[in-house]
Amino acid sequence: EEAAGKDLFQGTIGQAPRGWPVLGAVVNNFIRGGQAVKDSCNTAVTFHAGKILALMEQCRPSEISVSQNGDIRTVKALSDLEGAIPFDPLTGGALSAHSRIDAATGEKIAVSYATGGPGQGPPTARHDVWSADGSLAHSATVALPAPIMIHDLAITQSRSILFDLPLTVRIEKAFLDRFLVEYEKDTPARLGLLPRYGTPDQVQWFDVQAG
C-alpha cells in the first residue's frame, strides 16, 4: 500500500456479523493485494533468538527492529522464518500470535491452526518447536475433527497443552451471509497433551466441558 500510494486491502473480521461482505473483501484483497487478508500483525510482539516478531494469527509474521529512540522499522514483511512456516494458498502461511518460551531451554513453542479452507485440506493444528538459536527443531501437524480457532497454548517442562474448543471458523457460512466465526456449544471440547518432540499419534486427549 505504501508503494502503491493508496489503500489496497479491505478488512474482514470487522464485517461481523455478516458473511457476504467478508467474501467481497477477500476477493478484493486477492485482486488488488495478492492475498486474502492484510498482513496487519497487530495482535502481539515477541522476541526470540535475536528477532522481534510482530504477529497476527491469520498471516506470516513481520520481522521488525526498534531503535533506541523508539523508531520502528520493518526488516522483513511476510517472513516465513527461513522456510519454517509452510505456504498456504489462502493466507500465504500463518503463525500463532501467542507462543510460549521455555525459560530453562530457550525453546519457543507455538500452535497454529488451519481451518480447512480452499487449498488447506482438513482442519489441523501445527505444533512447532524452535530451538534457542531460532532454527525450527520439530513440527507436528495434528488432525482436528472440526475447523476450530486456536488462539493460545500452554506448556510444561516436557509437553504442550492443545486447546480443541468449540469456537469454529466455517468458511461456507459466509455464502449464507453468516459470519464465519461462531461458538458451537454442541461441538465437543477437549484438551490434548503432546510431548514436545512428539508425533500426532502421541497426543492424549481429555474431554472437558466448555464454559
Coordinates of C-alpha atoms in Angstrom, one line a residue:
E1 CA 0.0 0.0 0.0
E2 CA 2.9 2.4 0.7
A3 CA 4.4 1.7 -2.7
A4 CA 1.1 2.0 -4.4
G5 CA 0.3 5.2 -2.5
K6 CA -3.3 4.1 -1.7
D7 CA -5.3 1.6 0.2
L8 CA -5.5 -1.9 -1.3
F9 CA -6.9 -4.1 1.4
Q10 CA -10.4 -4.3 2.9
G11 CA -11.0 -5.6 6.4
T12 CA -12.6 -9.0 7.0
I13 CA -13.2 -9.5 10.8
G14 CA -14.7 -6.1 11.1
Q15 CA -17.6 -7.2 8.8
A16 CA -19.3 -9.2 11.5
P17 CA -22.0 -10.3 11.9
R18 CA -22.5 -10.7 8.1
G19 CA -20.7 -13.0 5.7
W20 CA -21.2 -11.6 2.2
P21 CA -19.1 -8.5 2.9
V22 CA -16.3 -10.9 4.1
L23 CA -16.3 -12.7 0.8
G24 CA -16.3 -9.4 -1.1
A25 CA -13.3 -8.2 1.0
V26 CA -11.4 -11.4 0.4
V27 CA -12.0 -11.2 -3.4
N28 CA -10.9 -7.6 -3.4
N29 CA -7.8 -8.4 -1.4
F30 CA -6.8 -11.2 -3.8
I31 CA -7.3 -9.0 -6.8
R32 CA -5.7 -5.8 -5.5
G33 CA -3.2 -7.1 -2.9
G34 CA -2.5 -10.7 -3.9
Q35 CA -3.5 -12.3 -0.7
A36 CA -6.8 -12.9 1.2
V37 CA -6.1 -10.8 4.3
K38 CA -3.8 -7.9 5.1
D39 CA -0.6 -8.6 7.0
S40 CA -1.7 -6.4 9.9
C41 CA 0.5 -8.1 12.5
N42 CA -1.2 -6.2 15.3
T43 CA -2.0 -8.9 17.8
A44 CA 1.3 -9.5 19.7
V45 CA 5.0 -8.8 19.7
T46 CA 7.6 -11.4 20.7
F47 CA 11.4 -11.6 20.9
H48 CA 13.3 -14.8 20.3
A49 CA 16.8 -15.6 19.1
G50 CA 17.6 -12.0 18.3
K51 CA 14.5 -11.3 16.3
I52 CA 11.5 -9.2 17.1
L53 CA 8.3 -10.5 15.5
A54 CA 5.0 -8.7 15.1
L55 CA 2.3 -11.3 14.9
M56 CA -1.3 -11.9 13.8
E57 CA -2.5 -15.5 13.6
Q58 CA -4.0 -15.3 10.1
C59 CA -0.7 -14.5 8.4
R60 CA 3.0 -14.8 8.5
P61 CA 4.9 -12.6 11.0
S62 CA 6.8 -9.3 10.2
E63 CA 10.3 -9.0 11.5
I64 CA 10.9 -5.5 12.9
S65 CA 13.6 -3.5 14.6
V66 CA 13.2 -0.9 17.3
S67 CA 15.8 1.8 17.7
Q68 CA 17.0 3.4 21.0
N69 CA 14.8 6.4 20.3
G70 CA 11.7 4.2 19.7
D71 CA 11.6 4.2 15.9
I72 CA 10.1 1.0 14.5
R73 CA 11.3 -0.3 11.1
T74 CA 10.1 -3.3 9.1
V75 CA 13.0 -5.6 8.5
K76 CA 11.0 -8.2 6.6
A77 CA 7.3 -8.4 6.0
L78 CA 5.5 -11.8 5.5
S79 CA 8.5 -13.7 6.8
D80 CA 8.4 -17.5 6.6
L81 CA 11.3 -17.6 9.1
E82 CA 13.7 -19.3 6.7
G83 CA 11.2 -21.7 5.4
A84 CA 9.8 -22.8 8.8
I85 CA 6.3 -21.6 8.0
P86 CA 4.7 -23.7 5.3
F87 CA 3.0 -21.9 2.4
D88 CA -0.8 -21.8 2.4
P89 CA -2.7 -20.8 -0.7
L90 CA -5.4 -18.9 1.3
T91 CA -3.4 -17.0 3.8
G92 CA 0.2 -17.3 2.4
G93 CA 1.1 -19.1 5.6
A94 CA 0.4 -18.4 9.3
L95 CA 2.0 -18.4 12.7
S96 CA 0.2 -18.2 16.0
A97 CA 0.2 -14.8 17.7
H98 CA 0.7 -16.4 21.1
S99 CA 3.8 -18.6 21.5
R100 CA 5.5 -19.8 24.7
I101 CA 9.2 -19.7 25.5
D102 CA 10.7 -22.3 27.9
A103 CA 12.8 -20.3 30.2
A104 CA 15.0 -23.3 31.0
T105 CA 15.9 -24.3 27.5
G106 CA 15.2 -21.2 25.4
E107 CA 12.9 -23.1 23.1
K108 CA 9.9 -21.4 21.6
I109 CA 6.7 -23.4 21.1
A110 CA 3.7 -22.3 19.1
V111 CA 0.4 -23.9 17.8
S112 CA -1.0 -22.5 14.6
Y113 CA -4.3 -23.7 13.1
A114 CA -5.7 -24.3 9.6
T115 CA -9.5 -24.4 9.3
G116 CA -9.7 -26.4 6.1
G117 CA -10.5 -23.6 3.7
P118 CA -9.7 -23.7 -0.1
G119 CA -6.4 -25.5 -0.7
Q120 CA -5.9 -26.3 3.0
G121 CA -7.2 -29.8 3.3
P122 CA -8.8 -31.0 6.6
P123 CA -8.6 -28.9 9.8
T124 CA -5.3 -29.2 11.6
A125 CA -3.2 -27.8 14.4
R126 CA 0.5 -27.3 13.6
H127 CA 2.8 -27.7 16.7
D128 CA 6.2 -26.1 16.1
V129 CA 9.3 -26.1 18.3
W130 CA 12.1 -23.6 17.7
S131 CA 15.5 -24.1 19.4
A132 CA 17.2 -21.4 21.3
D133 CA 19.1 -20.3 18.2
G134 CA 15.9 -19.7 16.3
S135 CA 16.0 -22.8 14.0
L136 CA 13.0 -25.0 13.6
A137 CA 13.7 -28.1 15.7
H138 CA 10.4 -30.0 15.3
S139 CA 7.0 -29.7 13.8
A140 CA 3.9 -32.0 14.1
T141 CA 0.6 -31.5 12.3
V142 CA -2.4 -32.8 14.3
A143 CA -5.7 -33.5 12.6
L144 CA -8.8 -32.0 14.2
P145 CA -12.4 -33.1 13.9
A146 CA -13.8 -29.6 13.4
P147 CA -12.4 -26.3 12.0
I148 CA -11.7 -24.5 15.3
M149 CA -9.8 -21.3 16.1
I150 CA -6.8 -22.0 18.4
H151 CA -5.7 -18.7 20.0
D152 CA -3.3 -20.0 22.6
L153 CA -1.5 -22.9 24.2
A154 CA 0.2 -23.8 27.5
I155 CA 3.4 -25.7 28.1
T156 CA 5.0 -27.8 30.8
Q157 CA 8.6 -28.9 31.1
S158 CA 8.1 -31.7 28.6
R159 CA 4.6 -31.3 27.0
S160 CA 2.3 -28.8 25.2
I161 CA -1.4 -28.5 26.1
L162 CA -3.5 -28.1 23.0
F163 CA -6.9 -26.4 23.1
D164 CA -9.6 -28.1 21.0
L165 CA -12.5 -25.9 22.0
P166 CA -15.9 -25.2 20.2
L167 CA -15.1 -21.8 18.6
T168 CA -15.3 -22.7 14.9
V169 CA -14.4 -21.0 11.7
R170 CA -16.5 -22.3 8.9
I171 CA -15.9 -20.5 5.6
E172 CA -19.0 -21.9 4.0
K173 CA -21.2 -19.8 6.4
A174 CA -20.1 -16.7 4.5
F175 CA -22.0 -17.9 1.4
L176 CA -25.2 -17.8 3.5
D177 CA -24.4 -14.3 4.7
R178 CA -23.5 -15.6 8.2
F179 CA -20.3 -14.7 10.0
L180 CA -17.6 -17.4 9.8
V181 CA -16.7 -17.5 13.5
E182 CA -19.2 -19.0 15.9
Y183 CA -19.3 -20.6 19.3
E184 CA -20.9 -24.0 18.7
K185 CA -22.0 -25.3 22.1
D186 CA -22.7 -28.8 20.7
T187 CA -19.2 -29.3 19.4
P188 CA -17.1 -31.4 21.8
A189 CA -14.3 -29.7 23.8
R190 CA -11.0 -31.4 24.5
L191 CA -7.6 -30.7 25.9
G192 CA -4.6 -32.5 24.4
L193 CA -1.3 -33.4 25.9
L194 CA 1.5 -33.6 23.3
P195 CA 5.2 -34.4 24.1
R196 CA 7.3 -31.5 23.0
Y197 CA 9.0 -33.6 20.3
G198 CA 6.1 -36.0 19.9
T199 CA 4.2 -37.1 16.8
P200 CA 0.5 -36.6 16.1
D201 CA -0.4 -40.1 17.2
Q202 CA 1.1 -39.4 20.6
V203 CA -1.5 -36.8 21.6
Q204 CA -3.5 -37.8 24.7
W205 CA -7.0 -36.2 24.5
F206 CA -9.2 -35.4 27.5
D207 CA -12.8 -34.4 27.2
V208 CA -13.7 -31.2 29.0
Q209 CA -16.8 -29.1 29.4
A210 CA -16.6 -25.8 27.7
G211 CA -17.7 -22.7 29.6

